[in-house]
Short mmCIF file of C-alpha atoms in Angstrom, two decimals:
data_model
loop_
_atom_site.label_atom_id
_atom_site.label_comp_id
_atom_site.label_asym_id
_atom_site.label_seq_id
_atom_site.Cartn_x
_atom_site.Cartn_y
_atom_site.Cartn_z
CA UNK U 1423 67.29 -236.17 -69.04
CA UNK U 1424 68.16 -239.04 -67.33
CA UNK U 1425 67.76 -239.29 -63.61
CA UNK U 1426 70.33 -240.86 -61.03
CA UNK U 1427 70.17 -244.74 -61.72
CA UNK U 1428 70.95 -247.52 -58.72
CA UNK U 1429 71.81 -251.31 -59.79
CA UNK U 1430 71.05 -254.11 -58.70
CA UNK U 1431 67.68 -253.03 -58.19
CA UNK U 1432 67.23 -256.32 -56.18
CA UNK U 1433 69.14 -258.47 -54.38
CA UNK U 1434 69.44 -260.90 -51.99
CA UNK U 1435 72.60 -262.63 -50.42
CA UNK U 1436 73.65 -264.92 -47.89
CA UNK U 1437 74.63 -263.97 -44.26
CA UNK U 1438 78.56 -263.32 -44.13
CA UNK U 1439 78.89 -262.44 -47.79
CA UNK U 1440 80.05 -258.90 -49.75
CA UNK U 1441 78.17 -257.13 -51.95
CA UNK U 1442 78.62 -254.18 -53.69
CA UNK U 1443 75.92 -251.65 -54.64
CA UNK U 1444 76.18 -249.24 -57.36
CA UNK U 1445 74.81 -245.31 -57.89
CA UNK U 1446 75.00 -243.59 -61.18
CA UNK U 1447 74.38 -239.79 -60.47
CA UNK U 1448 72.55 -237.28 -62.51
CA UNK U 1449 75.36 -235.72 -65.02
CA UNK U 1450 77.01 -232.84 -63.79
CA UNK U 1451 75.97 -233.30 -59.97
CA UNK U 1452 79.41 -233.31 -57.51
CA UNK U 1453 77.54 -233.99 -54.83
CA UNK U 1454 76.13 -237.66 -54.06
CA UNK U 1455 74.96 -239.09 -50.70
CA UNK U 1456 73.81 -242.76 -49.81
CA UNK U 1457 71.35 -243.60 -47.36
CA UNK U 1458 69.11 -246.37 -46.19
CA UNK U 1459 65.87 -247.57 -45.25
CA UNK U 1460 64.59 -250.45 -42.93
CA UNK U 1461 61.83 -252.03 -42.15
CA UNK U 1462 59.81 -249.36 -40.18
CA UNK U 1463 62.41 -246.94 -40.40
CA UNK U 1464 62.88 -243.27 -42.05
CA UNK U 1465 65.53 -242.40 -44.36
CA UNK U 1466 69.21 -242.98 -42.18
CA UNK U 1467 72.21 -241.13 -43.78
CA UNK U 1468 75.20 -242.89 -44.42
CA UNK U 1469 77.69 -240.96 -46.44
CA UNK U 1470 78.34 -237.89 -48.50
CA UNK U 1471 80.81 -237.33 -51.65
CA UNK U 1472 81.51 -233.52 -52.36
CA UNK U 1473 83.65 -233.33 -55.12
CA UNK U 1474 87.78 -233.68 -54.34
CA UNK U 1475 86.51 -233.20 -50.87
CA UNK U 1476 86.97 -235.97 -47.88
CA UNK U 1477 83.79 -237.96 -47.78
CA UNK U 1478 81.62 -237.07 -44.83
CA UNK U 1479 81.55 -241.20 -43.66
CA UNK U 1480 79.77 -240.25 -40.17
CA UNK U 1481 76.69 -242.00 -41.08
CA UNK U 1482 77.97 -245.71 -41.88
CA UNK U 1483 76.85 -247.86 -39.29
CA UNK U 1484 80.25 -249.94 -38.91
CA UNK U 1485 83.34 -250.91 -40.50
CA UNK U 1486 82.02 -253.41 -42.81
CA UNK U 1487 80.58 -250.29 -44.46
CA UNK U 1488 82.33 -248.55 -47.02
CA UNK U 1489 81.51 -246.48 -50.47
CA UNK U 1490 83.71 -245.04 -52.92
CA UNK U 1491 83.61 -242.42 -55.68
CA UNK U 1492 85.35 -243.06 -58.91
CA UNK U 1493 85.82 -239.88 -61.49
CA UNK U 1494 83.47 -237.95 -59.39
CA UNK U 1495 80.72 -239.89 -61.10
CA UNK U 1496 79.93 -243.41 -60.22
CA UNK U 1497 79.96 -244.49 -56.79
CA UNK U 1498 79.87 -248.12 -55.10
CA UNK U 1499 78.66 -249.05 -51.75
CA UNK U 1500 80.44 -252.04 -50.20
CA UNK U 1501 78.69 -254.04 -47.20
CA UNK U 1502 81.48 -256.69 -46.48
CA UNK U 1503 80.46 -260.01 -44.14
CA UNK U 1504 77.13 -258.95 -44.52
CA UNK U 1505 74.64 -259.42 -41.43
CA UNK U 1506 70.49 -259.93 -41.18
CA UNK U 1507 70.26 -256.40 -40.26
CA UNK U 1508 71.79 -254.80 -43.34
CA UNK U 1509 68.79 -256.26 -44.85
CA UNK U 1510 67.44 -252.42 -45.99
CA UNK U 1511 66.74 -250.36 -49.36
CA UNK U 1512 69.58 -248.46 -50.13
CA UNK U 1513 69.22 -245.33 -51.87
CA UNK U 1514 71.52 -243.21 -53.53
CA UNK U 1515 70.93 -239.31 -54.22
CA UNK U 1516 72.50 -236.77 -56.24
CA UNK U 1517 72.43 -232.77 -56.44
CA UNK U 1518 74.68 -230.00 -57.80
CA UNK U 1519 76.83 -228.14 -55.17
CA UNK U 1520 75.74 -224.38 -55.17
CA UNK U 1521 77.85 -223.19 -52.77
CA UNK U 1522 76.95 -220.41 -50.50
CA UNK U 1523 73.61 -220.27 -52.50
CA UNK U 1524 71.21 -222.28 -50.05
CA UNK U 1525 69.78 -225.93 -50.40
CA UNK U 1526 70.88 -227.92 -53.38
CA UNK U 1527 67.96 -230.29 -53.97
CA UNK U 1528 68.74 -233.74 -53.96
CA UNK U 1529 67.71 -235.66 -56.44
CA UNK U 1530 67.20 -239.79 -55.16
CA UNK U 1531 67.45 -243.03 -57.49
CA UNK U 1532 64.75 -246.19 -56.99
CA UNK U 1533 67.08 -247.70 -54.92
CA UNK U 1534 68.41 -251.00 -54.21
CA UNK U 1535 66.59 -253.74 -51.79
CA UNK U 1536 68.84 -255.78 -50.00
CA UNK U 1537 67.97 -258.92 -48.19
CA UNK U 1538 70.31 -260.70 -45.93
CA UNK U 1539 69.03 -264.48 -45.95
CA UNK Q 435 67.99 -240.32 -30.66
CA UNK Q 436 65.11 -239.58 -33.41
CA UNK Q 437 65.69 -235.81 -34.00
CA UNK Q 438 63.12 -235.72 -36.92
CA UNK Q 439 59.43 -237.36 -35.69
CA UNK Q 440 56.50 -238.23 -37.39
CA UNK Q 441 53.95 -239.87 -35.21
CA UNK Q 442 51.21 -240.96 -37.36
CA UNK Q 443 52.46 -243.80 -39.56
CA UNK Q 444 49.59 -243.72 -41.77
CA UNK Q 445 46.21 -241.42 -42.25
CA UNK Q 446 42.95 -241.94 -44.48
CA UNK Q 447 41.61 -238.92 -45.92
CA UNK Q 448 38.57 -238.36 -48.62
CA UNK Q 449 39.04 -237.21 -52.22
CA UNK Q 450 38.51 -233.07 -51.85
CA UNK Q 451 39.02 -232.90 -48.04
CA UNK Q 452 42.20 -231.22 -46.42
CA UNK Q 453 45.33 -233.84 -45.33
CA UNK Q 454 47.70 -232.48 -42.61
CA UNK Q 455 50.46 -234.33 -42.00
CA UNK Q 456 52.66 -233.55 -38.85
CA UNK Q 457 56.43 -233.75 -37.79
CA UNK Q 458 58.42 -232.53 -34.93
CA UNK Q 459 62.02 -231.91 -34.67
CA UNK Q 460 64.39 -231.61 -32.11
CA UNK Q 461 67.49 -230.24 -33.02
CA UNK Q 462 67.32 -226.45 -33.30
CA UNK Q 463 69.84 -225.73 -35.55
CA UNK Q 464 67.98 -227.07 -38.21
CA UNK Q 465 67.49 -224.08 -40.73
CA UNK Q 466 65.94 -225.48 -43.63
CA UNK Q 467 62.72 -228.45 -43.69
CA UNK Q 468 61.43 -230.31 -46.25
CA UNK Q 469 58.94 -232.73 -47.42
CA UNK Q 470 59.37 -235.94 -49.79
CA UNK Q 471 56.34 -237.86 -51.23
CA UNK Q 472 57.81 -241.71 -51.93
CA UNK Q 473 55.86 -244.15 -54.38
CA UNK Q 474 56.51 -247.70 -53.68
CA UNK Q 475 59.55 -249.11 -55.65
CA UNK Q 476 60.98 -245.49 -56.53
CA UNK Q 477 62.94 -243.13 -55.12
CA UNK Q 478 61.44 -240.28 -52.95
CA UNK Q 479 60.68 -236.84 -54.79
CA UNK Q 480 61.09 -233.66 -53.06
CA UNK Q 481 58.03 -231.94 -52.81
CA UNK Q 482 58.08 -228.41 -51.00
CA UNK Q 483 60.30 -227.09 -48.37
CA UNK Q 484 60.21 -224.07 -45.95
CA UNK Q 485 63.52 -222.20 -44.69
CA UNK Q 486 63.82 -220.97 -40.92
CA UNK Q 487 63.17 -217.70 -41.21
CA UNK Q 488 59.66 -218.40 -42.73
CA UNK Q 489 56.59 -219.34 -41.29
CA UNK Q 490 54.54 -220.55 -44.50
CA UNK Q 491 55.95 -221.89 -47.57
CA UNK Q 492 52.52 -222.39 -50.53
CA UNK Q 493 52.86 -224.06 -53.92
CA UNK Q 494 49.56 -225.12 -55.65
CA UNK Q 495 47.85 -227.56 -53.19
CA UNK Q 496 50.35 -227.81 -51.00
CA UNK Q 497 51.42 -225.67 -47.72
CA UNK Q 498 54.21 -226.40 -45.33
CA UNK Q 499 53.99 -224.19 -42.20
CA UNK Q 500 57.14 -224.13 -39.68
CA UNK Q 501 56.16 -222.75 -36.01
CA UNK Q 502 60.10 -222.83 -34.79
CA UNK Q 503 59.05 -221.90 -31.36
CA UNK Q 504 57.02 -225.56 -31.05
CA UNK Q 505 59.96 -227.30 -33.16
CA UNK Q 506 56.82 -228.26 -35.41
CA UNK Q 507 55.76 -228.30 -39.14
CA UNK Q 508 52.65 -229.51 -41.06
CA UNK Q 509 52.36 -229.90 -44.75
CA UNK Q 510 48.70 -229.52 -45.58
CA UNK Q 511 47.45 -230.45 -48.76
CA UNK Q 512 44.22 -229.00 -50.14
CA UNK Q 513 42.42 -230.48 -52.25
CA UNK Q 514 43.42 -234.23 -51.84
CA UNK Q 515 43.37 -236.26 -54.51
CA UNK Q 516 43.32 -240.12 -54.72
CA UNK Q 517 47.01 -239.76 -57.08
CA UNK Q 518 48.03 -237.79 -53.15
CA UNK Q 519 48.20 -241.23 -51.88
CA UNK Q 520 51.94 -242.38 -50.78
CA UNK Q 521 54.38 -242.20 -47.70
CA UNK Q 522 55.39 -238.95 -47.07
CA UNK Q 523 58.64 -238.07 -45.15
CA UNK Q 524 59.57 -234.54 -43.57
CA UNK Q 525 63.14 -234.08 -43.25
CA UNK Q 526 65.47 -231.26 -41.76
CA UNK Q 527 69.28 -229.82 -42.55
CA UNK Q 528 71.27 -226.97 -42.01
CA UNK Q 529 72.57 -224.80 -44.55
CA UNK Q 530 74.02 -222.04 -42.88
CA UNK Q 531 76.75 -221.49 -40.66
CA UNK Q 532 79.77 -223.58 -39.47
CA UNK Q 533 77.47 -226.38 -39.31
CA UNK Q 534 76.21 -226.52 -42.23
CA UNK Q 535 75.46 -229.80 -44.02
CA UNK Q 536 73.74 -230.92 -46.78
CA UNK Q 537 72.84 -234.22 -44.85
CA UNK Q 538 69.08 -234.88 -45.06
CA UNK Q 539 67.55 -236.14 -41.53
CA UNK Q 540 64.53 -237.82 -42.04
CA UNK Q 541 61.35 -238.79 -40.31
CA UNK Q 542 59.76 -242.03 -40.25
CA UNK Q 543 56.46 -241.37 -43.15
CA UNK Q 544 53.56 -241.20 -43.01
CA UNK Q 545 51.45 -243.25 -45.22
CA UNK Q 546 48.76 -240.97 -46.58
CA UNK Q 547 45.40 -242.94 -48.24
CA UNK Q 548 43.33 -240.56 -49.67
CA UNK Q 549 39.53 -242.14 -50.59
CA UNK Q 550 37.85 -241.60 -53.42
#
């Protein structure tokens, strides 16, 4: 079956300019979770969708962060005035939610490179 | 404030030989560790994991042992095999209690070469 899909899978922008990054989970997962890599750097939360539930948003690194979660399905990461440090790979992962029942392996997309020019 | 470490960024192992990889943690309500192996250009795949109240964790070539007391865990891999070779990352969660979360922290990598 088909596995969670991220677009663009490039792109670059200009400093001070939105862009929006989209995740496609794996059918049927309610749980989906964005992170990030830089240069150097391990895998850095950012935030976590759990069905109807309030987003867990104690990962994004400042205001001009934000994601959203349409349907329960796709979900869209906004960087707004964007800065030389966002430059990163963005990766978006999904898993089921198995309550009570232990780890709920998360499944992670190619991800998106962003570079901030 | 790392709370996940891996100090070796990369290591160089040859084809058949053991690779160890290491990472320490610092947060000790971590109950549940894991290990992703990462390709360049894809996503990371999980790989094996180890709950807290184990000390070894064994599936086919690879072992992950947790020694809570040291806030350490290796994944050893045994034989190694040149298609071994990518960046591993350990990571750490909780899963039980009132602080659970299903947030992944992750280590740096560590870029494994194994040598034919």
């Amino acid at each position: 079956g088909a596995g969670v899909s991220q677009s663009p899978s490039n792109k670059v922008t200009e400093k001070g300019k939105d862009v929006e990054l989209r995740c496609d989970p794996i059918s049927g997962h309610t749980a989906l979770y964005w992170y990030r890599q830089s240069l150097g750097q391990g895998l850095e939360f950012l935030i976590y969708f759990q069905g109807n539930s309030a987003p867990d948003k104690s990962g994004l690194p400042s205001d001009r962060f934000s994601a959203e979660r349409t349907g329960g399905s796709v979900s869209t990461l906004t960087i707004q005035r964007t800065q030389q440090e966002d430059s990163a790979v963005y990766l978006c992962a999904s898993s089921l939610d198995l309550a009570g029942l232990g780890y709920n392996e998360q499944f992670f997309g190619p991800g998106t490179r962003l570079t901030v020019l | 404030d790392q709370q996940v470490k891996q100090n070796s960024p990369s290591l160089s192992v040859q084809e058949g030989r053991i690779s160890i990889l290491n990472c320490d943690y610092t947060n000790s309500m971590f109950d549940y560790f894991l290990w992703y192996k990462k390709y360049p250009a894809e996503g990371p795949t999980f790989l094996i994991s180890i709950s807290s109240i184990k000390d070894k964790n064994e599936d086919g070539r690879f072992t992950v042992f947790l020694n809570k007391s040291a806030k350490h865990l290796s994944l050893h891999i045994v034989p190694s095999q040149p298609g071994d070779s990518a960046v591993y990352f350990c990571a750490a969660t909780i899963i039980r209690g009132g602080g659970a979360t299903n947030k992944l922290i992750f280590g740096t990598g560590t870029l494994l070469a194994v040598q034919p």
